[in-house]
Tab-separated table of C-alpha atoms in Angstrom:
chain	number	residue	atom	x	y	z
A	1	UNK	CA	31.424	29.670	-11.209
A	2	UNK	CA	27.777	30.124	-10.949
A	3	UNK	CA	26.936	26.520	-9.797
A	4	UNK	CA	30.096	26.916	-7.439
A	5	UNK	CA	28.497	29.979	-5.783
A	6	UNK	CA	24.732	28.471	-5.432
A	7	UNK	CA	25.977	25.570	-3.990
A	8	UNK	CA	28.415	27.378	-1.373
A	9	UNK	CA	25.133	29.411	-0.631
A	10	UNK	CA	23.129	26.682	-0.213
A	11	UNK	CA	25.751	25.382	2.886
A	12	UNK	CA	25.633	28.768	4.308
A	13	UNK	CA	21.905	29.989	3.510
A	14	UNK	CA	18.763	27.948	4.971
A	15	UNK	CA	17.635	25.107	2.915
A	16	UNK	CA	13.689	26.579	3.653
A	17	UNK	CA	11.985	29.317	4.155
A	18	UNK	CA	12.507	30.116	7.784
A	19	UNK	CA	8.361	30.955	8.351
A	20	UNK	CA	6.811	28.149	6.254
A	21	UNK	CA	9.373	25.866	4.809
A	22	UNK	CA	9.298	26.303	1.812
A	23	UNK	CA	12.514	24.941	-0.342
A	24	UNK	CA	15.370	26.394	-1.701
A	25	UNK	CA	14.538	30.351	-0.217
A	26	UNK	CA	15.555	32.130	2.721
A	27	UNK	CA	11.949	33.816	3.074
A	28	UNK	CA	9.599	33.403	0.905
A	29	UNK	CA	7.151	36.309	-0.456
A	30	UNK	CA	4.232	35.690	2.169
A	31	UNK	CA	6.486	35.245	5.184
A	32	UNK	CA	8.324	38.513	3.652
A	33	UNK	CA	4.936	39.629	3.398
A	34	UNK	CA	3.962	39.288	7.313
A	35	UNK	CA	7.025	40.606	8.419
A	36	UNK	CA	7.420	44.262	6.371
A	37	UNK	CA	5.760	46.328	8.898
A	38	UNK	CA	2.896	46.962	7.482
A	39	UNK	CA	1.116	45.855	10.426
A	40	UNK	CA	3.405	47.807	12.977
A	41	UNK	CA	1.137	49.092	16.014
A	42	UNK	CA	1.540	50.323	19.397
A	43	UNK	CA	1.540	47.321	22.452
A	44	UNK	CA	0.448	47.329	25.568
A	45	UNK	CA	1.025	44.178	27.680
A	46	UNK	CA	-1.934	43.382	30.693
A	47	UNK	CA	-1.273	44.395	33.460
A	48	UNK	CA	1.462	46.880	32.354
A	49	UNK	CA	4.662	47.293	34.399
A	50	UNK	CA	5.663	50.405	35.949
A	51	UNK	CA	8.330	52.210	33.938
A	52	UNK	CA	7.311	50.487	30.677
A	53	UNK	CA	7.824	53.668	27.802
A	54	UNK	CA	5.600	53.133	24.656
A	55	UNK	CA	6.079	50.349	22.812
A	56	UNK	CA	5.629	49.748	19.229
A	57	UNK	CA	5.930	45.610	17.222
A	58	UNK	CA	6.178	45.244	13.540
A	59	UNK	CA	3.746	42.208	13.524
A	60	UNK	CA	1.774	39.295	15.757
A	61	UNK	CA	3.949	36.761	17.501
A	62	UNK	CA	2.490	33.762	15.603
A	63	UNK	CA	2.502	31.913	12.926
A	64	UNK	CA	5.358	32.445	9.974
A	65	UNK	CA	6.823	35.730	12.358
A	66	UNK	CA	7.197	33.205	15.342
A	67	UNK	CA	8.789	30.415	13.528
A	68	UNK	CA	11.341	33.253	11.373
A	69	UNK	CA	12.297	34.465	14.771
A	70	UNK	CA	12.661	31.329	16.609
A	71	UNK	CA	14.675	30.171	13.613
A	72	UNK	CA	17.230	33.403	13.950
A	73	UNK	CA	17.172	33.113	17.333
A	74	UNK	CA	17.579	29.504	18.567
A	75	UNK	CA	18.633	27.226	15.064
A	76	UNK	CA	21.169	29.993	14.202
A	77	UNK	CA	19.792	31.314	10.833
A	78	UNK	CA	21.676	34.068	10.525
A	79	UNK	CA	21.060	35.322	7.314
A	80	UNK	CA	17.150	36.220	8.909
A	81	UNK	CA	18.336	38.906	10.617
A	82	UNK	CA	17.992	41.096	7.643
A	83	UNK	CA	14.296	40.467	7.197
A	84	UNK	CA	13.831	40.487	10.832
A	85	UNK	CA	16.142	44.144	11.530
A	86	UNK	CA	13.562	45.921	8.449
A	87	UNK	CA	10.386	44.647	10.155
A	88	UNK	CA	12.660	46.376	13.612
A	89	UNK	CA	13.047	49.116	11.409
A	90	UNK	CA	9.639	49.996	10.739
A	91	UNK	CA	8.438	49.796	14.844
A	92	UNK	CA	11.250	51.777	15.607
A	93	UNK	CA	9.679	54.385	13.297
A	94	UNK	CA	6.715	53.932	14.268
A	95	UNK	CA	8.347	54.219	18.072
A	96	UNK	CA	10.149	57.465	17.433
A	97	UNK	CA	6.807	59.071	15.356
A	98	UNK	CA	4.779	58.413	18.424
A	99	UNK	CA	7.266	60.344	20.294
A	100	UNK	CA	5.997	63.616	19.008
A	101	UNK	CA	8.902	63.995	16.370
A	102	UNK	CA	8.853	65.298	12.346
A	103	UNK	CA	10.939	63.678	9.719
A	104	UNK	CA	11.814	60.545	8.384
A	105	UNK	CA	11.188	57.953	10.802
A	106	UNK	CA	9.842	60.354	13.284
A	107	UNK	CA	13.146	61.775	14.076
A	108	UNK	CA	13.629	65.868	13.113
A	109	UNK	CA	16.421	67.287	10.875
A	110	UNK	CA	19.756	67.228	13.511
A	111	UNK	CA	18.769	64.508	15.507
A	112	UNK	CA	20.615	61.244	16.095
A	113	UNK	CA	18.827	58.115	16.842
A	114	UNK	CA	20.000	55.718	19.092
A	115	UNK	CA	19.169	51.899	19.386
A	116	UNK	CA	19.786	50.189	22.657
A	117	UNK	CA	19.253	46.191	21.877
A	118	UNK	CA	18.114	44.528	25.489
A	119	UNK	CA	20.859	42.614	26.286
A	120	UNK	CA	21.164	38.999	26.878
A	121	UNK	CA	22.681	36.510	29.453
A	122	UNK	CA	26.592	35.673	28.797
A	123	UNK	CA	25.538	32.023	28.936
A	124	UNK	CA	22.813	32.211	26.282
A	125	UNK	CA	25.347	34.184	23.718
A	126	UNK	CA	27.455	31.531	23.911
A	127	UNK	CA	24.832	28.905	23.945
A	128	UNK	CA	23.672	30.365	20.948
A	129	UNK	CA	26.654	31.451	19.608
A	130	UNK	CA	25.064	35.426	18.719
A	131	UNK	CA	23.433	37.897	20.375
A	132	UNK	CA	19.870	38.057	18.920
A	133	UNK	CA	18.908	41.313	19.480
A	134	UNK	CA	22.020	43.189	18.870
A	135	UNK	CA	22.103	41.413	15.653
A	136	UNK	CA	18.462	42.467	14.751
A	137	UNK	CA	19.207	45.994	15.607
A	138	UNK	CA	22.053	46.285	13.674
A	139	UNK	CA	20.508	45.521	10.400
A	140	UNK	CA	17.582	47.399	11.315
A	141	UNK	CA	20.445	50.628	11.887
A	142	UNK	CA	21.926	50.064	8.833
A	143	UNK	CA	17.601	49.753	6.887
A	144	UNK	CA	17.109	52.814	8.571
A	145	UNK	CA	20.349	54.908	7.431
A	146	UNK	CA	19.627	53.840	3.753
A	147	UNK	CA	15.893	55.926	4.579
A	148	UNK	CA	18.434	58.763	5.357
A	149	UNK	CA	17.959	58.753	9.246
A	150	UNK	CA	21.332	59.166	11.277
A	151	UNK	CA	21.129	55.607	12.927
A	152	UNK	CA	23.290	53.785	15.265
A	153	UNK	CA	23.853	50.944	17.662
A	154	UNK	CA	24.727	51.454	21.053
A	155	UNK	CA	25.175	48.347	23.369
A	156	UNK	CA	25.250	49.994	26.858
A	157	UNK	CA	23.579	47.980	28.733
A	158	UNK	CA	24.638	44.335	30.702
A	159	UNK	CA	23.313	41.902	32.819
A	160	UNK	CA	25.065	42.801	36.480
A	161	UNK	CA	23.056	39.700	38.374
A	162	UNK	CA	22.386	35.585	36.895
A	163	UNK	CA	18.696	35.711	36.270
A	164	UNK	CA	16.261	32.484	36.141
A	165	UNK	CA	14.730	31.496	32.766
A	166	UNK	CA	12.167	33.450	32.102
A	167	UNK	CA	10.180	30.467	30.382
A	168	UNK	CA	6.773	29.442	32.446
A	169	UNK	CA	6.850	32.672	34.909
A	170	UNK	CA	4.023	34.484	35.040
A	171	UNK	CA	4.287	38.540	34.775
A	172	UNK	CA	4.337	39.130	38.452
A	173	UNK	CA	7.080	36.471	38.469
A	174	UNK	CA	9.246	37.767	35.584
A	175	UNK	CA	9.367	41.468	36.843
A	176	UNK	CA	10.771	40.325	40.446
A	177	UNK	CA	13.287	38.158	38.555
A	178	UNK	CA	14.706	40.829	36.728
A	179	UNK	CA	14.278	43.705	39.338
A	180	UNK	CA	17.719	44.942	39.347
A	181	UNK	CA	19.293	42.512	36.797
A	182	UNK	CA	20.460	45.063	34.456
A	183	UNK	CA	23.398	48.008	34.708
A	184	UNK	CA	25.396	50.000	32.394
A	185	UNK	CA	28.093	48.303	30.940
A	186	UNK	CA	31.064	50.247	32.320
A	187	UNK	CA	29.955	50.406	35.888
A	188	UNK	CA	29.007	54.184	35.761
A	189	UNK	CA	26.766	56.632	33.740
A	190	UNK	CA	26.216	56.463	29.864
A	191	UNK	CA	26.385	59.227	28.226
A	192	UNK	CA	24.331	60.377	24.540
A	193	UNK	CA	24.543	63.501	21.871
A	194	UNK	CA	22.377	66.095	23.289
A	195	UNK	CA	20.235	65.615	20.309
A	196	UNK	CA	20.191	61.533	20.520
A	197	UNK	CA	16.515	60.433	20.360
A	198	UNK	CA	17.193	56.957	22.508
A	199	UNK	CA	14.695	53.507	21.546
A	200	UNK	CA	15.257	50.489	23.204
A	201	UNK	CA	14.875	47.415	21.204
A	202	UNK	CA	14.148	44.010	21.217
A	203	UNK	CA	12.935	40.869	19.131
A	204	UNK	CA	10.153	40.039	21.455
A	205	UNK	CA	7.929	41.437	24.262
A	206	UNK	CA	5.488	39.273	26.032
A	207	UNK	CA	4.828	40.861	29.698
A	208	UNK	CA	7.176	43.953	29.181
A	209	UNK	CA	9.047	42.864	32.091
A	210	UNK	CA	12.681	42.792	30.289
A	211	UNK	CA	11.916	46.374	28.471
A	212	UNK	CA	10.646	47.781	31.486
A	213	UNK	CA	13.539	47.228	33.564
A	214	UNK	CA	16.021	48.170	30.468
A	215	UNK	CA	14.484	51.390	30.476
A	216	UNK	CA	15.161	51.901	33.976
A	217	UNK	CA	18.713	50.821	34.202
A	218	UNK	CA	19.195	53.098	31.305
A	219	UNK	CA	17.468	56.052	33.302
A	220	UNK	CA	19.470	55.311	36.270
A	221	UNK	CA	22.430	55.512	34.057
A	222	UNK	CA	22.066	58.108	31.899
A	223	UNK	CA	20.247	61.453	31.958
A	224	UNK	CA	18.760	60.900	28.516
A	225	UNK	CA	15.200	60.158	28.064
A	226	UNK	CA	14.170	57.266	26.635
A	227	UNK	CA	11.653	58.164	23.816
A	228	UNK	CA	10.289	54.583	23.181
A	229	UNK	CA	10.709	51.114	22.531
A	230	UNK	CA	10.359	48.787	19.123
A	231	UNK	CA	10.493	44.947	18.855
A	232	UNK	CA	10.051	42.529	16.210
A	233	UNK	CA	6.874	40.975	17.594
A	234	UNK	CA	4.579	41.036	20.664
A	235	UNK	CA	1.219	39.024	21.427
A	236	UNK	CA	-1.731	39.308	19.346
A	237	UNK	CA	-4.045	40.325	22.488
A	238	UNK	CA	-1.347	43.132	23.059
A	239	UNK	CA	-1.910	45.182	20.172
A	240	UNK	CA	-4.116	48.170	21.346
A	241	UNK	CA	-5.831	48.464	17.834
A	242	UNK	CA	-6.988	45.209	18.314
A	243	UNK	CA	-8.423	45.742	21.754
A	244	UNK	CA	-10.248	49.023	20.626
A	245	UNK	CA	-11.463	47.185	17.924
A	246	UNK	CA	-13.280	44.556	20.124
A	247	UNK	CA	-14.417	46.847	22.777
A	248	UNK	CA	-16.355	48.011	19.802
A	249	UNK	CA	-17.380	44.737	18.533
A	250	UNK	CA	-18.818	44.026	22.416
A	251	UNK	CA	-20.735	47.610	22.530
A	252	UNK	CA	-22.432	46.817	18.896
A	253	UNK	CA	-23.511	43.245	20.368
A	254	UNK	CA	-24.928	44.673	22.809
């Protein structure tokens, strides 16, 4: 029976590690290793768009992280979403803690928070044959429940207009592509508990274009405010650590 169920997990499991390749393992302890959070900082895309709230990544877009999400995302390895929803987990924390809240994961004794995955194109779900970031965000819900924090999913949000592909467009380019592209899901107002702390989530952000408009379809939707936003990865360059960090390399050089 053992043999029986290695085999039938090695038909539904990847073969390699989805960040290096390595055989026979779904991640192995270095790619686990770059994606547990411990890196989570706040992001800040150049130039920054208006209505872009805080945002907070788990780890650099590069490397093992890019190929683990790239593998989720577009080769269907499902089974990364776990890893890739507790690296969520901790930016959302971190997200929520910068808010100005006490308590595990930032958010006080009472309060309920609420994850709001971007959402994607009906043509790529299908293409794909998931939804990415609602997939992420649910495992990172269910990571961040286990830590005791009242977490859920709430997919509220649609696209209302086709959109080009995003790929090659430069920042200025992206935000007038999705100006208006996203609405509330039942054509009116969304409602949330009075004590819902609200994060919008993602895998990715590379200009902030697609979180920035979320957050305002979500403000033009609902009266809640939205306390942040967390995503699996962003740019190295975006990471403000790093640029405070190399402002102060430049002033010791000089």
């Amino acid at each position: 029976m053992r043999g029986w169920w290695q085999e039938l997990a090695g038909l539904v499991l990847p073969a390699d590690c989805g960040g290096c390749g390595a055989a026979r393992v779904l991640l192995c302890a270095g790619c686990a290793q770059a994606l547990s959070g411990a890196a989570a900082g706040r992001v800040s895309p150049s130039p920054r768009p208006a209505g872009l709230p805080s945002v907070y990544a788990a780890a650099a877009y590069e490397g093992a992280v890019r190929e683990v999400v790239l593998a989720h995302k577009e080769r269907g390895a499902l089974a990364l979403a776990g890893p890739l929803g507790g690296a969520l987990a901790a930016a959302i924390g971190r997200a929520a803690a910068g808010a100005g809240s006490a308590g595990v994961a930032g958010v006080a004794a009472g309060e309920e928070l609420v994850l709001v995955p971007v959402p994607s194109a009906r043509r790529r779900v299908r293409a794909r044959g998931h939804d990415p970031a609602r997939r992420i965000a649910l495992a990172a819900a269910g990571r961040l429940r286990r830590a005791g924090v009242r977490a859920r999913v709430a997919c509220v949000l649609r696209q209302v207009r086709p959109v080009a592909d995003q790929a090659g467009l430069g920042a200025r380019e992206r935000r007038e592509n999705l100006a208006g592209a996203l609405g509330p899901c039942r054509g009116g107002g969304v409602r949330f508990p009075a004590a819902a702390r609200i994060v919008l989530v993602d895998d990715v952000i590379t200009t902030g274009a697609t979180l920035a408009e979320a957050a305002r379809a979500l403000r033009a939707a609902s009266a809640a405010v939205v306390a942040g936003a967390a995503v699996v990865a962003a740019p190295t360059g975006s990471f403000v650590r790093n640029r405070s960090t190399t402002r102060t390399e430049q002033r010791s050089c000089e």
